[in-house]
mmCIF file of C-alpha atoms in Angstrom:
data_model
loop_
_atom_site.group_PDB
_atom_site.id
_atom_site.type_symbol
_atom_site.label_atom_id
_atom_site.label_comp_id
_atom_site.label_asym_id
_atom_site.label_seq_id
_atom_site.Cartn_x
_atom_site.Cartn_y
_atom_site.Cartn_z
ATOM 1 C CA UNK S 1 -82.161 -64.755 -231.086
ATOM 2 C CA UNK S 2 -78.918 -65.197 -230.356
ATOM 3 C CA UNK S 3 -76.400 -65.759 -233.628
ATOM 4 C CA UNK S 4 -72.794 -67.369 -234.098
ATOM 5 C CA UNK S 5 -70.704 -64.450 -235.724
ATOM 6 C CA UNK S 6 -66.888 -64.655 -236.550
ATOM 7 C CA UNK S 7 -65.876 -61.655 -235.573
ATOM 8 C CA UNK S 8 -62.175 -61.971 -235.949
ATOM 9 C CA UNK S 9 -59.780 -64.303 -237.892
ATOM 10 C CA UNK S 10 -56.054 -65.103 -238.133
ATOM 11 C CA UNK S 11 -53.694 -67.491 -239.239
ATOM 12 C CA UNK S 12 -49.456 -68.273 -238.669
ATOM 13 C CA UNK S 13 -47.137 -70.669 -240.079
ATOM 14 C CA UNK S 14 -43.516 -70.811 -239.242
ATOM 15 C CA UNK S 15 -41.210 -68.554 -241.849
ATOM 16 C CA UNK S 16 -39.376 -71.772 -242.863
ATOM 17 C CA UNK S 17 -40.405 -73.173 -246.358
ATOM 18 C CA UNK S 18 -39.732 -76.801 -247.715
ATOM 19 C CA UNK S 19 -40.071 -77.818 -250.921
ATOM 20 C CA UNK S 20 -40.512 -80.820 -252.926
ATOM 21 C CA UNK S 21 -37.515 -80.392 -254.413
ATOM 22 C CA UNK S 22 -36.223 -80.060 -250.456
ATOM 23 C CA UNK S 23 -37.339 -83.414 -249.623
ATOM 24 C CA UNK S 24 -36.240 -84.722 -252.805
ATOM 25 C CA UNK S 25 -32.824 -84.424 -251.015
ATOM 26 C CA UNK S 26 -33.827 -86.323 -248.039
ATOM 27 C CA UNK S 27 -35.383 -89.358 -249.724
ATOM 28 C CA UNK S 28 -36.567 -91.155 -252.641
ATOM 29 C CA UNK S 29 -39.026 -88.592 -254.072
ATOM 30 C CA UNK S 30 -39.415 -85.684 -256.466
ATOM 31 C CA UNK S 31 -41.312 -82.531 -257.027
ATOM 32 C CA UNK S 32 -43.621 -84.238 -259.852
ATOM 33 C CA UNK S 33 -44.027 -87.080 -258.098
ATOM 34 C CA UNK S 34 -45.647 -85.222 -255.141
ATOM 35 C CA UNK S 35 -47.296 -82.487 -257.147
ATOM 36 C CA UNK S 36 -49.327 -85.750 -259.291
ATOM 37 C CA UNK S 37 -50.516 -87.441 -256.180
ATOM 38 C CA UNK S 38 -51.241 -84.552 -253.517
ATOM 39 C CA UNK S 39 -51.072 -81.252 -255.464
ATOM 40 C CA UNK S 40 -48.865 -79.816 -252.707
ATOM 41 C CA UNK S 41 -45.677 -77.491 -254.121
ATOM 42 C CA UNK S 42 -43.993 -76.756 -250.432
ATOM 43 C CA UNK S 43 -45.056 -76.734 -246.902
ATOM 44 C CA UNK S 44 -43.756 -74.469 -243.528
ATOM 45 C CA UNK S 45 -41.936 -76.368 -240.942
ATOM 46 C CA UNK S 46 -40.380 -75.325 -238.161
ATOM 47 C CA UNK S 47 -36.834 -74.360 -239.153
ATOM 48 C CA UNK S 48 -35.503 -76.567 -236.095
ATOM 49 C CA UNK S 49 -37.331 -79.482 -235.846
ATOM 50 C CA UNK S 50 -36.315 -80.034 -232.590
ATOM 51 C CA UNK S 51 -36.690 -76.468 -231.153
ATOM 52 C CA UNK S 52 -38.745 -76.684 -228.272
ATOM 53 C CA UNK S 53 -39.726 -72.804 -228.904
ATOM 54 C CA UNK S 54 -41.607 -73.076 -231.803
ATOM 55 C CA UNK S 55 -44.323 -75.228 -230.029
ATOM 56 C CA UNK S 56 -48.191 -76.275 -231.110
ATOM 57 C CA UNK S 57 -49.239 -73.350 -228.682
ATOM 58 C CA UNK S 58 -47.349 -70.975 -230.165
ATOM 59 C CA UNK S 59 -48.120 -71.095 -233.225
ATOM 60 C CA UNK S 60 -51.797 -71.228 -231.938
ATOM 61 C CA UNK S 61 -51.123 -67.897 -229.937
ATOM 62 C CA UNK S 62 -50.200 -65.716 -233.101
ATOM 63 C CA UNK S 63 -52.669 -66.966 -234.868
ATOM 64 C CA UNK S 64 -54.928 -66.099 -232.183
ATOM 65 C CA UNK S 65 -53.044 -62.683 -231.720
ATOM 66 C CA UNK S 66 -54.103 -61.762 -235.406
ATOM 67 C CA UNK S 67 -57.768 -62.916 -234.683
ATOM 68 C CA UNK S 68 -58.403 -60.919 -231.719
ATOM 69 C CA UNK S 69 -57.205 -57.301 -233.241
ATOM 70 C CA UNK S 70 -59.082 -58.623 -236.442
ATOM 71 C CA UNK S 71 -61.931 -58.936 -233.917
ATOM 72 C CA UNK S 72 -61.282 -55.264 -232.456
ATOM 73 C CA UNK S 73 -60.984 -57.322 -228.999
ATOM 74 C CA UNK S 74 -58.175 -57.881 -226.752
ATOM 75 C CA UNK S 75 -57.273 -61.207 -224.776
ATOM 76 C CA UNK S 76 -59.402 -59.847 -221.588
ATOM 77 C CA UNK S 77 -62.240 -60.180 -223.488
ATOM 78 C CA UNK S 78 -61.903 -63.990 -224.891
ATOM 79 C CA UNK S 79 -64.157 -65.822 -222.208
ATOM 80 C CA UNK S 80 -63.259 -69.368 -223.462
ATOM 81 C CA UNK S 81 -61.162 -71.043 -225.379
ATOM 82 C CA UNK S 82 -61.481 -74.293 -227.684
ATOM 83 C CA UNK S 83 -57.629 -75.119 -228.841
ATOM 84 C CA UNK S 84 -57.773 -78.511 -231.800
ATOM 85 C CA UNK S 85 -54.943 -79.836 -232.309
ATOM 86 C CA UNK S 86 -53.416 -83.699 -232.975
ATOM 87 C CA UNK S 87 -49.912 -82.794 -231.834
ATOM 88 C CA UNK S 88 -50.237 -80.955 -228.751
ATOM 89 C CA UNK S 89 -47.057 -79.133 -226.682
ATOM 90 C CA UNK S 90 -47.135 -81.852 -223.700
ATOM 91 C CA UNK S 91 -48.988 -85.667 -224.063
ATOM 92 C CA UNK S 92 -51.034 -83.987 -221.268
ATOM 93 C CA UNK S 93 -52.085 -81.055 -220.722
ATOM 94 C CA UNK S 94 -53.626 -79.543 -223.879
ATOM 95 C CA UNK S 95 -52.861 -76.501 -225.340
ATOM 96 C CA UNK S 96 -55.711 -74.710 -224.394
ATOM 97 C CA UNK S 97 -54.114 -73.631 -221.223
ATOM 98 C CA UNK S 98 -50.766 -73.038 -222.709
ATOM 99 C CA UNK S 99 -52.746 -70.416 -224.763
ATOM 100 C CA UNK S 100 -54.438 -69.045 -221.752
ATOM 101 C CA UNK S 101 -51.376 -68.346 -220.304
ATOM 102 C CA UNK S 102 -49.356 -66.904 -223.219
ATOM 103 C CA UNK S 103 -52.730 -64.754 -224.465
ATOM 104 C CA UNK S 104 -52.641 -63.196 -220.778
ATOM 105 C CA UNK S 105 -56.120 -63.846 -220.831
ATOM 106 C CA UNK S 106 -58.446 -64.013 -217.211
ATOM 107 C CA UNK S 107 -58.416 -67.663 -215.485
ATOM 108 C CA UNK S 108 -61.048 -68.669 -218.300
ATOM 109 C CA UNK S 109 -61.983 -71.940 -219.404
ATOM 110 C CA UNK S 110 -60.213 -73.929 -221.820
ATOM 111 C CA UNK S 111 -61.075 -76.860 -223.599
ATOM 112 C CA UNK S 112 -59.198 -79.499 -226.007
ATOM 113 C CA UNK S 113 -60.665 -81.190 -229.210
ATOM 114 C CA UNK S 114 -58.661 -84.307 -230.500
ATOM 115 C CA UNK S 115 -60.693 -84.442 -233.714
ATOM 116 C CA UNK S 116 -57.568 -84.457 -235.811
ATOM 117 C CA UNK S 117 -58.388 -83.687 -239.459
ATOM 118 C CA UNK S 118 -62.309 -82.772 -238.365
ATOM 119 C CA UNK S 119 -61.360 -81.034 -235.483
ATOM 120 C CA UNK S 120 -61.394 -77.539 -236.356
ATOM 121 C CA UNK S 121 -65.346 -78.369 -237.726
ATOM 122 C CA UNK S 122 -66.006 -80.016 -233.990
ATOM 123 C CA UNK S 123 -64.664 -77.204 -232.704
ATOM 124 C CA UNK S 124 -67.030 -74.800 -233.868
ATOM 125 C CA UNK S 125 -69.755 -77.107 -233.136
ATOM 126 C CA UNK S 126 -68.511 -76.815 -229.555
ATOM 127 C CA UNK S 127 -68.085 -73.280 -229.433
ATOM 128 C CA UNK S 128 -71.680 -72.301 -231.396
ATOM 129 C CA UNK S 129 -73.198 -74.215 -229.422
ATOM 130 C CA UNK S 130 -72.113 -72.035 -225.866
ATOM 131 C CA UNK S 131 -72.338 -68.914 -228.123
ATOM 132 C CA UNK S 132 -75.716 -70.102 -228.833
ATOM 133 C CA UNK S 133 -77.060 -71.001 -225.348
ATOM 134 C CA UNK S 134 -75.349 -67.613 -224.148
ATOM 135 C CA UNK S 135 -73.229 -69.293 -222.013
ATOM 136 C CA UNK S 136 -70.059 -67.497 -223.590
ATOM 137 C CA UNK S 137 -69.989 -64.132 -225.472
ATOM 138 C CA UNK S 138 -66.573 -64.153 -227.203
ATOM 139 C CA UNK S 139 -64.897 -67.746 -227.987
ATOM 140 C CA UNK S 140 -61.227 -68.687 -229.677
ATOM 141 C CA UNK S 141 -61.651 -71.750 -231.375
ATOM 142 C CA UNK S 142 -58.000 -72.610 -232.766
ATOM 143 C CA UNK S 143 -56.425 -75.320 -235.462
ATOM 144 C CA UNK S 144 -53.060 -75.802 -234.800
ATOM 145 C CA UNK S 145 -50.059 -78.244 -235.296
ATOM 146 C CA UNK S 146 -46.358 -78.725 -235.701
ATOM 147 C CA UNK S 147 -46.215 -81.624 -237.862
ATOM 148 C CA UNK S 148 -42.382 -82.063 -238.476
ATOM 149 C CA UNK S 149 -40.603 -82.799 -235.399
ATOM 150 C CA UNK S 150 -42.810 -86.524 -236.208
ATOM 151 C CA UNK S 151 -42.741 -87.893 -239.520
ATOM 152 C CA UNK S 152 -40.699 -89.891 -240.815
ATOM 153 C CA UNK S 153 -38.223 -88.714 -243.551
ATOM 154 C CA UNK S 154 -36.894 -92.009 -245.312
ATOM 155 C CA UNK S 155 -37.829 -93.706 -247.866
ATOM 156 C CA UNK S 156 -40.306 -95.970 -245.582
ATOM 157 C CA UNK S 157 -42.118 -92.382 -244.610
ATOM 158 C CA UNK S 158 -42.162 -90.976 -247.959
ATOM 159 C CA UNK S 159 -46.366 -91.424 -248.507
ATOM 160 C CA UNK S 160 -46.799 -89.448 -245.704
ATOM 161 C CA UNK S 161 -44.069 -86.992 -244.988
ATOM 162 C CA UNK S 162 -44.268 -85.191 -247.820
ATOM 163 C CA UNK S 163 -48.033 -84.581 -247.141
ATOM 164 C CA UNK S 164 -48.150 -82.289 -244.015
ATOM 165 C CA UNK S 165 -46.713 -79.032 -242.820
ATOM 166 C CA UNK S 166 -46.798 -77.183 -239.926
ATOM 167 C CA UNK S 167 -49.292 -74.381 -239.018
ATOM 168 C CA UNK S 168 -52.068 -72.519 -236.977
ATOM 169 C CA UNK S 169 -55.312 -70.819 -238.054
ATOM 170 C CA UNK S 170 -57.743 -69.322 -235.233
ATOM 171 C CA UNK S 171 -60.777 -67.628 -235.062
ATOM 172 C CA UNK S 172 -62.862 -65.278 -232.619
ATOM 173 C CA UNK S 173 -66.769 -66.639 -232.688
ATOM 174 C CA UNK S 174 -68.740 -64.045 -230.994
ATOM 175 C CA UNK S 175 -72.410 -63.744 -229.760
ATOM 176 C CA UNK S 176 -74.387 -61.558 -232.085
ATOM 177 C CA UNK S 177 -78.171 -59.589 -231.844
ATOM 178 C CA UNK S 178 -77.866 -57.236 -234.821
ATOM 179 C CA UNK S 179 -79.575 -57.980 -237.677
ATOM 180 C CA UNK S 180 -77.074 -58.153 -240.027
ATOM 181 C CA UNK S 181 -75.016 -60.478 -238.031
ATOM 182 C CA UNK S 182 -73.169 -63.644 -239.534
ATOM 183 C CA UNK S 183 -74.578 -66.890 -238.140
ATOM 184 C CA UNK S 184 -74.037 -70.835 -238.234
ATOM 185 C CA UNK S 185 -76.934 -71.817 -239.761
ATOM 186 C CA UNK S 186 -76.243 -76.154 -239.665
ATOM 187 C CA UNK S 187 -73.464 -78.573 -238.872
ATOM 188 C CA UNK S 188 -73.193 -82.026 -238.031
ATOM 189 C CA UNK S 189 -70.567 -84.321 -237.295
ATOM 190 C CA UNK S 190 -69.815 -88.278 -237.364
ATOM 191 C CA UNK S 191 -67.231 -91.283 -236.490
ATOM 192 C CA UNK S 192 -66.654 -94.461 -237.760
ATOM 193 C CA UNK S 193 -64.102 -96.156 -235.042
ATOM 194 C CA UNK S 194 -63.888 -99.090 -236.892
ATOM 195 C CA UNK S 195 -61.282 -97.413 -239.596
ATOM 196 C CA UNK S 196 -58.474 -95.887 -236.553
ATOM 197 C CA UNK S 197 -55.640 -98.075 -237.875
ATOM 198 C CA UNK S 198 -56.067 -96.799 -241.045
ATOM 199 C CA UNK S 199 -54.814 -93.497 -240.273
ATOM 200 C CA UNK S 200 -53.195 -92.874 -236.887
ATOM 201 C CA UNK S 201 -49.669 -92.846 -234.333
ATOM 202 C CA UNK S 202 -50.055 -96.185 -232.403
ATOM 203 C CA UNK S 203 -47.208 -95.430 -229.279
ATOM 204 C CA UNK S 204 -47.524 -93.456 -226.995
ATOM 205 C CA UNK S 205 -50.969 -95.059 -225.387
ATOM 206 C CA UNK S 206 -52.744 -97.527 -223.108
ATOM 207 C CA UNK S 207 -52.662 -100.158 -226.251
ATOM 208 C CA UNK S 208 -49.345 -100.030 -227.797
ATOM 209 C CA UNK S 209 -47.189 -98.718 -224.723
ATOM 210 C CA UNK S 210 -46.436 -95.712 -222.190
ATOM 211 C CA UNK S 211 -42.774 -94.245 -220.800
ATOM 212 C CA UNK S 212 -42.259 -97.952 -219.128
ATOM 213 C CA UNK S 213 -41.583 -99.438 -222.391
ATOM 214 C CA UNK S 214 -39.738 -96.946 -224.045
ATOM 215 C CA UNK S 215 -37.543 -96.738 -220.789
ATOM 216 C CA UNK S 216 -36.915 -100.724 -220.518
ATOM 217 C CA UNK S 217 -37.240 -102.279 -223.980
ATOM 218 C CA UNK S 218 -36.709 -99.191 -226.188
ATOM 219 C CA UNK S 219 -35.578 -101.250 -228.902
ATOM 220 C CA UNK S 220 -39.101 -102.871 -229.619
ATOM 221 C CA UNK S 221 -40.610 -99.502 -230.217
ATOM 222 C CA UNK S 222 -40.895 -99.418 -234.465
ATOM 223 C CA UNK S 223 -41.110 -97.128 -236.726
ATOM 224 C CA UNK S 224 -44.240 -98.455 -237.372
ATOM 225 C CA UNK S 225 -45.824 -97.113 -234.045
ATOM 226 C CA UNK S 226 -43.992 -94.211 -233.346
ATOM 227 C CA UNK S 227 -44.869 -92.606 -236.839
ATOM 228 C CA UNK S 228 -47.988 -91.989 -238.617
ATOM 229 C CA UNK S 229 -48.971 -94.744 -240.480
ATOM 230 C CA UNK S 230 -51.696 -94.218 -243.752
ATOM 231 C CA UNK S 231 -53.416 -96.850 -245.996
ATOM 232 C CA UNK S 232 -53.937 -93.804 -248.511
ATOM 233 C CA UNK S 233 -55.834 -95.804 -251.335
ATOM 234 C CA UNK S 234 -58.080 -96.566 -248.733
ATOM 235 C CA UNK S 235 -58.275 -93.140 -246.718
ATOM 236 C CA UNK S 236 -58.847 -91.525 -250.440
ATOM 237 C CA UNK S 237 -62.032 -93.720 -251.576
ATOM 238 C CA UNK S 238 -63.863 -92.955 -247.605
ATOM 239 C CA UNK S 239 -63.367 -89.477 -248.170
ATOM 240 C CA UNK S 240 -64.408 -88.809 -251.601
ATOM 241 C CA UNK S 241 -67.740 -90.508 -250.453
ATOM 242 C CA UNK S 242 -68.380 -89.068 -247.004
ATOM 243 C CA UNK S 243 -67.218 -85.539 -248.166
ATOM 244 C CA UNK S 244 -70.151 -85.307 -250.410
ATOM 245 C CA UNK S 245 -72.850 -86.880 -247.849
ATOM 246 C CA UNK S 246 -71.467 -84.131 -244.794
ATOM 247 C CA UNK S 247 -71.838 -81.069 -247.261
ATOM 248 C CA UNK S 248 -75.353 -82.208 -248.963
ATOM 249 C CA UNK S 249 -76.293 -82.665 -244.511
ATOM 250 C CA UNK S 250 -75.593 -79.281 -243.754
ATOM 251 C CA UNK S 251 -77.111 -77.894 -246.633
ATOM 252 C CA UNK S 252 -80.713 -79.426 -246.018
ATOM 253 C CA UNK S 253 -80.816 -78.677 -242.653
ATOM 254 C CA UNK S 254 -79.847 -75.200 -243.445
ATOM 255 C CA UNK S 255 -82.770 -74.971 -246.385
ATOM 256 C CA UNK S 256 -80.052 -74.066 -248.730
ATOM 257 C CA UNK S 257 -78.282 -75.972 -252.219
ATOM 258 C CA UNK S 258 -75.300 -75.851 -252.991
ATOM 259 C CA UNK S 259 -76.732 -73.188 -255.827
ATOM 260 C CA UNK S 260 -76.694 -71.084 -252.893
ATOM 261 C CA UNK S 261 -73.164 -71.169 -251.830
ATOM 262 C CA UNK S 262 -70.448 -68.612 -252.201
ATOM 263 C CA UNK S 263 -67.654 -70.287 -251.130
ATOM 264 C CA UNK S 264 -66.566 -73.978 -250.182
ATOM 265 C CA UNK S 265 -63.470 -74.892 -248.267
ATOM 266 C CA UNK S 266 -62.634 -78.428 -247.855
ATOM 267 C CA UNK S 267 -59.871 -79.401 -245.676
ATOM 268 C CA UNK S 268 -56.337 -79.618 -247.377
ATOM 269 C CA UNK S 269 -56.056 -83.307 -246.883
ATOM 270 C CA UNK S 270 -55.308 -83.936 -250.678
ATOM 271 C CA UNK S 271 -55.955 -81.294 -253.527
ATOM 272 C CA UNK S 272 -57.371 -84.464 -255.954
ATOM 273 C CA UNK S 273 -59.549 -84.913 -253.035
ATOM 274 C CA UNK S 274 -60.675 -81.321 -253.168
ATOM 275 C CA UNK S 275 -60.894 -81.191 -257.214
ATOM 276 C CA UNK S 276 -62.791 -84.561 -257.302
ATOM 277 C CA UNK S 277 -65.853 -83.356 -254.787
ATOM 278 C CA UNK S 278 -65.667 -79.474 -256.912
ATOM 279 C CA UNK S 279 -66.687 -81.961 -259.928
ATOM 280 C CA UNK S 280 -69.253 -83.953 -258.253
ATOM 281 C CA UNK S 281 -70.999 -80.795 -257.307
ATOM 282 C CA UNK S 282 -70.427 -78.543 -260.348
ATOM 283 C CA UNK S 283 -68.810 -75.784 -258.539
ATOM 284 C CA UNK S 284 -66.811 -72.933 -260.380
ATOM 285 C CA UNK S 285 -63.080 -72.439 -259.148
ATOM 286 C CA UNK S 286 -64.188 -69.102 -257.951
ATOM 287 C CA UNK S 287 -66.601 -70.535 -255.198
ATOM 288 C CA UNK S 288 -63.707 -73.404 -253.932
ATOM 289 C CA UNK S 289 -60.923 -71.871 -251.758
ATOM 290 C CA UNK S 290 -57.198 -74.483 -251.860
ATOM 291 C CA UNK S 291 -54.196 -73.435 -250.120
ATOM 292 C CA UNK S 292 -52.647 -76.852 -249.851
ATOM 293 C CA UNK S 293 -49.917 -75.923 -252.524
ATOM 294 C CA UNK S 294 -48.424 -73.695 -250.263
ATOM 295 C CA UNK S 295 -48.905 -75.168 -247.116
ATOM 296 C CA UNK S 296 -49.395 -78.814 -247.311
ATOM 297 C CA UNK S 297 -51.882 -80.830 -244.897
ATOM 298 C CA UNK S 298 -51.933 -78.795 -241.661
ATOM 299 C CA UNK S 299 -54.567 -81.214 -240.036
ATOM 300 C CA UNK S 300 -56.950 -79.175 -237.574
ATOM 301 C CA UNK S 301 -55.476 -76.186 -238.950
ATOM 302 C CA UNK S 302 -56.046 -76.300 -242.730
ATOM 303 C CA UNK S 303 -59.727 -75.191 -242.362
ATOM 304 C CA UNK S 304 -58.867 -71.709 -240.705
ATOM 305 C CA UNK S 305 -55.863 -71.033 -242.130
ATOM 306 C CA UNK S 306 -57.642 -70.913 -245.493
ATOM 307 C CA UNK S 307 -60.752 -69.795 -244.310
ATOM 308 C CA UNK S 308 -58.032 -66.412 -242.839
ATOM 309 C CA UNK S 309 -56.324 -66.475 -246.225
ATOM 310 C CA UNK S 310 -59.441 -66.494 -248.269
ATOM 311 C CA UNK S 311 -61.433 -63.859 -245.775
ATOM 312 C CA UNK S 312 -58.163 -61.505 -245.465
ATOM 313 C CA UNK S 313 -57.658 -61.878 -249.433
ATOM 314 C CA UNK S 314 -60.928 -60.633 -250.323
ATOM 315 C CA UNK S 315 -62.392 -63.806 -251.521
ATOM 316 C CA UNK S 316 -64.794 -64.324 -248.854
ATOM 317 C CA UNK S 317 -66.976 -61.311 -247.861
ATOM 318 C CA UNK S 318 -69.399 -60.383 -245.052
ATOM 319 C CA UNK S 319 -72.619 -61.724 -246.069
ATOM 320 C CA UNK S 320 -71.243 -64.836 -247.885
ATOM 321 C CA UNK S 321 -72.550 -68.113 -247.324
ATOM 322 C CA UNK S 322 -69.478 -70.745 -246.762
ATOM 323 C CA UNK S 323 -69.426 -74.250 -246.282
ATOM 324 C CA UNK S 324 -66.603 -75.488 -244.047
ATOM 325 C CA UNK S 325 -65.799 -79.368 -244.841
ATOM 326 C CA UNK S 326 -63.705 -81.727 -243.300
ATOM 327 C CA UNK S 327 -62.642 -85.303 -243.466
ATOM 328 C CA UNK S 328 -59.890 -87.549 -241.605
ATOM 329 C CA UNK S 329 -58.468 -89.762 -238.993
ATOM 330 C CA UNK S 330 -61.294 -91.191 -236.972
ATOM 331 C CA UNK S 331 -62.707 -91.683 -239.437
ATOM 332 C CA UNK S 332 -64.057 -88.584 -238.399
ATOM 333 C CA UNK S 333 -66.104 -86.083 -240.392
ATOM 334 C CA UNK S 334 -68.498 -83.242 -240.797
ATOM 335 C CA UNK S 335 -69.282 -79.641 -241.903
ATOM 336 C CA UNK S 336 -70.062 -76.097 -240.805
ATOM 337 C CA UNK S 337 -72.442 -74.181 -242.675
ATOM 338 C CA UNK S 338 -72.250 -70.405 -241.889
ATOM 339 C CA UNK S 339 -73.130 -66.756 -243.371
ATOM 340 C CA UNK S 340 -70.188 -64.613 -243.015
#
């Protein structure tokens, strides 16, 4: 039987760090204020925000650099990639060529995921299930964003700018015989379409405009399209109540409790998110990985960047069973259950 290994894992962020205190100088914030309501302490952006070089792709190709020596590969041998992402180089096309291209790899195929928050976890769905049908031998599956060249950084912006940070996590999934080969074991995934406005950019697209209306009546584009826009009360309650319903899915279909796990890692949407869902399930600090402090809410990235932060520090070894967790626009959600 064939199994879903992770043979190689990396992560990049841009050197530039902001802090609360930071944005405390750009609107009507502060560090406490922040730290109470998201846990989050600072967050990478791009040191330019309008630096064209420092691109969603980019940051998705060192990440992916670091994966593929991790893996003991090089680019020739990546035979597809799967590249999620929310805030992609170009409105069209996706990243996942702009990889291609920069990796060097051969004319492979590459495919985009626009899953924001969940789309790292429907990413691996995608890619186990190639790996799985033997399709594809050696897969990058990437998270990636650059976040600050589009929020808003007024007072109007505050509840969300101060939440997300720029960043790029990547991993090699690999088709494996041996015996004591990692393997996904469950996931699922779900939508609820009904909630997009509550989280989501309105302009561009087919509903709220295209280039003709920001070239001849550029003064009716708002703020209010052109910038993410977040009922967070709402967005909160939805995902402390789905987040336990995905995990307890892809632990019964996997035979396993949550006894059972080694490690959990949620996305970094919201560390009171994170510490409410540890409660509900009774699990020690020890078996919950939470990087948001440092880097804020990365979107598709969160999930491998500290999945590569908590696999590179030691705190998740081979062998390990960890539950991958994720919960956002959409409303999108759903989990990855794998041994390491």
């Amino acid at each position: 039987m064939i199994k879903s290994t992770i043979k190689g894992i990396g992560h990049y962020v841009p050197e530039n760090v902001v802090t609360n205190d930071d944005l405390a100088g750009l609107m009507n914030t502060s560090d406490a204020w922040i730290t109470e309501r998201t846990g989050i302490k600072q967050r990478h952006h791009r040191k330019n925000r309008n630096d064209s070089r420092e691109t969603t792709a980019y940051l998705g190709f060192r990440a992916s650099e670091m994966a593929i020596k991790n893996a003991g590969l090089t680019a020739k041998d990546i035979d597809y990639i799967v590249f999620a992402t929310l805030s992609p180089d170009y409105f069209f096309p996706g990243c996942g060529v702009l990889l291609q291209e920069m990796l060097g790899c051969d004319t492979i195929g590459a495919l985009d995921v626009r899953n924001q928050c969940s789309g790292f976890v429907y990413a691996m769905s995608v890619a186990n299930a190639f790996i799985k049908s033997g399709t594809y031998k050696n897969i990058l599956v990437v998270g990636a964003e650059v976040h600050s060249f589009g929020l808003d950084f007024s007072d109007a912006g505050r509840g969300v700018s101060v939440i997300f940070g720029d960043g790029a996590g990547a991993v090699v999934l690999s088709a494996g015989e041996e015996e004591n080969a990692g393997d996904i074991l469950s996931f699922n995934m779900h939508s609820e379409g009904k909630y997009a406005d509550e989280l989501c950019t309105k302009f561009p697209g087919s509903k709220y405009g295209w280039s003709d209306r920001m070239r001849l009546e550029p003064e009716n584009v708002t703020d209010a399209e052109i910038y993410p826009v977040m009922n967070g009360n709402f967005v909160f309650k939805h995902a402390v109540s789905r987040f336990p319903e995905t995990m307890n899915e892809a632990l019964q279909k996997a035979g396993k409790t949550v006894e059972d796990l080694d490690m959990f890692i949620p996305h970094q949407a919201n560390l009171r998110i994170a510490q409410y869902v540890q409660q509900q399930f009774g699990l020690p600090d020890e078996k919950v990985f939470n990087n948001i402090q440092k880097y804020g809410n990365t979107t598709a990235a969160s999930i491998p960047l500290a999945l590569s932060e908590a696999i590179h520090s030691g705190k998740v070894k081979r062998g390990d069973l960890v539950l991958l967790s994720a919960f956002g626009s959409g409303f999108t959600w759903g989990s990855v259950l794998f041994e390491y």
